[in-house]
Amino acid sequence: SSGINAEWPLRPGYILKKLASNNAKSRKTILENAPKELFVVFNILFKLLADKNLDLTNKQRKNIEKHKKLIQTIKGLKGNTVKRKLLEQKGGALSAILSAILPVIGGIISSII
């Protein structure tokens, strides 16, 4: 057991869906209490997005295009720094990015951790 079950009994896919659908205050609370493994998942996702390795529709690509600076910034960072950057971001970038990519990566996320 990785200890994740005792601290946070939810799978990363579930947490990502909650982050995509909640308001800014709820997202902040979720991120503050999230296990460090979630930020590893974020790093992988942002790297895939930055390297254009996800098969997104034109609409999904357009929705995340304006957030490419955040994606480029986060893609190579370590866990705590990813957490800090995501907590600092404003304007709904995280929910926009997650809403665009969750349909594409649903199966991948459930098998990562």
mmCIF file of C-alpha atoms in Angstrom:
data_model
loop_
_atom_site.group_PDB
_atom_site.id
_atom_site.type_symbol
_atom_site.label_atom_id
_atom_site.label_comp_id
_atom_site.label_asym_id
_atom_site.label_seq_id
_atom_site.Cartn_x
_atom_site.Cartn_y
_atom_site.Cartn_z
ATOM 1 C CA SER A 1 0.000 0.000 0.000
ATOM 2 C CA SER A 2 1.324 3.430 -0.953
ATOM 3 C CA GLY A 3 -0.251 5.203 2.025
ATOM 4 C CA ILE A 4 -2.498 7.125 -0.325
ATOM 5 C CA ASN A 5 -5.598 5.243 0.859
ATOM 6 C CA ALA A 6 -5.172 6.374 4.456
ATOM 7 C CA GLU A 7 -4.653 10.038 3.533
ATOM 8 C CA TRP A 8 -6.904 10.415 0.492
ATOM 9 C CA PRO A 9 -9.125 7.493 -0.471
ATOM 10 C CA LEU A 10 -9.951 8.844 -3.938
ATOM 11 C CA ARG A 11 -8.366 7.866 -7.241
ATOM 12 C CA PRO A 12 -6.649 10.546 -9.355
ATOM 13 C CA GLY A 13 -9.298 10.331 -12.073
ATOM 14 C CA TYR A 14 -12.034 11.149 -9.575
ATOM 15 C CA ILE A 15 -10.010 14.032 -8.106
ATOM 16 C CA LEU A 16 -9.358 15.451 -11.588
ATOM 17 C CA LYS A 17 -13.080 15.337 -12.414
ATOM 18 C CA LYS A 18 -13.865 17.173 -9.177
ATOM 19 C CA LEU A 19 -11.219 19.796 -9.959
ATOM 20 C CA ALA A 20 -12.720 20.319 -13.417
ATOM 21 C CA SER A 21 -16.266 20.784 -12.153
ATOM 22 C CA ASN A 22 -15.856 22.732 -8.889
ATOM 23 C CA ASN A 23 -15.517 26.447 -8.235
ATOM 24 C CA ALA A 24 -12.190 28.162 -7.484
ATOM 25 C CA LYS A 25 -12.529 27.934 -3.695
ATOM 26 C CA SER A 26 -13.289 24.196 -3.821
ATOM 27 C CA ARG A 27 -10.421 23.597 -6.281
ATOM 28 C CA LYS A 28 -8.024 25.331 -3.895
ATOM 29 C CA THR A 29 -9.177 23.156 -0.986
ATOM 30 C CA ILE A 30 -8.849 19.991 -3.079
ATOM 31 C CA LEU A 31 -5.350 20.943 -4.274
ATOM 32 C CA GLU A 32 -4.187 21.878 -0.769
ATOM 33 C CA ASN A 33 -5.219 18.453 0.535
ATOM 34 C CA ALA A 34 -4.334 16.340 -2.484
ATOM 35 C CA PRO A 35 -1.716 13.591 -2.270
ATOM 36 C CA LYS A 36 1.646 14.244 -3.901
ATOM 37 C CA GLU A 37 0.900 11.510 -6.445
ATOM 38 C CA LEU A 38 -1.755 13.756 -7.985
ATOM 39 C CA PHE A 39 0.900 16.320 -8.895
ATOM 40 C CA VAL A 40 2.923 13.612 -10.627
ATOM 41 C CA VAL A 41 -0.196 12.939 -12.709
ATOM 42 C CA PHE A 42 -0.490 16.668 -13.455
ATOM 43 C CA ASN A 43 3.132 16.745 -14.568
ATOM 44 C CA ILE A 44 2.532 13.849 -16.973
ATOM 45 C CA LEU A 45 -0.660 15.426 -18.343
ATOM 46 C CA PHE A 46 0.913 18.819 -18.879
ATOM 47 C CA LYS A 47 3.922 17.219 -20.569
ATOM 48 C CA LEU A 48 1.611 15.306 -22.917
ATOM 49 C CA LEU A 49 -0.264 18.525 -23.686
ATOM 50 C CA ALA A 50 2.895 20.562 -24.225
ATOM 51 C CA ASP A 51 4.344 17.928 -26.540
ATOM 52 C CA LYS A 52 0.987 17.647 -28.365
ATOM 53 C CA ASN A 53 0.867 13.898 -27.730
ATOM 54 C CA LEU A 54 -2.857 13.797 -26.964
ATOM 55 C CA ASP A 55 -5.394 13.282 -29.720
ATOM 56 C CA LEU A 56 -7.612 16.302 -29.046
ATOM 57 C CA THR A 57 -10.432 17.606 -31.183
ATOM 58 C CA ASN A 58 -10.115 21.091 -32.646
ATOM 59 C CA LYS A 59 -12.582 22.380 -30.041
ATOM 60 C CA GLN A 60 -10.586 20.847 -27.156
ATOM 61 C CA ARG A 61 -7.338 22.213 -28.590
ATOM 62 C CA LYS A 62 -8.870 25.688 -28.932
ATOM 63 C CA ASN A 63 -10.107 25.605 -25.314
ATOM 64 C CA ILE A 64 -6.619 24.995 -23.947
ATOM 65 C CA GLU A 65 -4.677 27.113 -26.453
ATOM 66 C CA LYS A 66 -4.959 30.277 -24.349
ATOM 67 C CA HIS A 67 -3.484 28.411 -21.374
ATOM 68 C CA LYS A 68 -0.372 27.154 -23.150
ATOM 69 C CA LYS A 69 1.931 29.360 -21.031
ATOM 70 C CA LEU A 70 0.706 27.633 -17.852
ATOM 71 C CA ILE A 71 1.090 24.237 -19.542
ATOM 72 C CA GLN A 72 4.662 25.027 -20.654
ATOM 73 C CA THR A 73 5.539 26.346 -17.190
ATOM 74 C CA ILE A 74 4.257 23.313 -15.290
ATOM 75 C CA LYS A 75 5.318 20.489 -17.606
ATOM 76 C CA GLY A 76 8.818 19.959 -16.164
ATOM 77 C CA LEU A 77 8.339 20.962 -12.537
ATOM 78 C CA LYS A 78 8.534 18.812 -9.413
ATOM 79 C CA GLY A 79 5.518 17.961 -7.208
ATOM 80 C CA ASN A 80 5.535 20.787 -4.655
ATOM 81 C CA THR A 81 6.251 23.389 -7.320
ATOM 82 C CA VAL A 82 3.411 22.048 -9.482
ATOM 83 C CA LYS A 83 1.129 22.307 -6.449
ATOM 84 C CA ARG A 84 2.200 25.913 -5.789
ATOM 85 C CA LYS A 85 1.731 26.947 -9.436
ATOM 86 C CA LEU A 86 -1.731 25.375 -9.594
ATOM 87 C CA LEU A 87 -2.751 27.041 -6.327
ATOM 88 C CA GLU A 88 -1.539 30.420 -7.651
ATOM 89 C CA GLN A 89 -3.328 30.241 -11.006
ATOM 90 C CA LYS A 90 -6.429 32.329 -11.524
ATOM 91 C CA GLY A 91 -9.060 32.664 -14.213
ATOM 92 C CA GLY A 92 -10.223 29.081 -14.491
ATOM 93 C CA ALA A 93 -7.262 27.771 -16.475
ATOM 94 C CA LEU A 94 -7.150 24.490 -14.587
ATOM 95 C CA SER A 95 -10.840 23.697 -15.037
ATOM 96 C CA ALA A 96 -10.680 24.654 -18.730
ATOM 97 C CA ILE A 97 -7.668 22.416 -19.323
ATOM 98 C CA LEU A 98 -9.146 19.490 -17.386
ATOM 99 C CA SER A 99 -12.545 19.808 -19.069
ATOM 100 C CA ALA A 100 -10.848 19.613 -22.455
ATOM 101 C CA ILE A 101 -8.571 16.661 -21.738
ATOM 102 C CA LEU A 102 -10.554 14.457 -19.327
ATOM 103 C CA PRO A 103 -12.632 12.812 -22.068
ATOM 104 C CA VAL A 104 -9.433 11.874 -23.901
ATOM 105 C CA ILE A 105 -7.415 10.626 -20.952
ATOM 106 C CA GLY A 106 -10.068 8.994 -18.769
ATOM 107 C CA GLY A 107 -8.771 5.441 -19.238
ATOM 108 C CA ILE A 108 -5.142 6.458 -18.911
ATOM 109 C CA ILE A 109 -5.637 8.231 -15.580
ATOM 110 C CA SER A 110 -7.422 5.355 -13.907
ATOM 111 C CA SER A 111 -4.442 3.116 -14.611
ATOM 112 C CA ILE A 112 -1.616 5.528 -13.686
ATOM 113 C CA ILE A 113 -1.760 5.001 -9.925
#
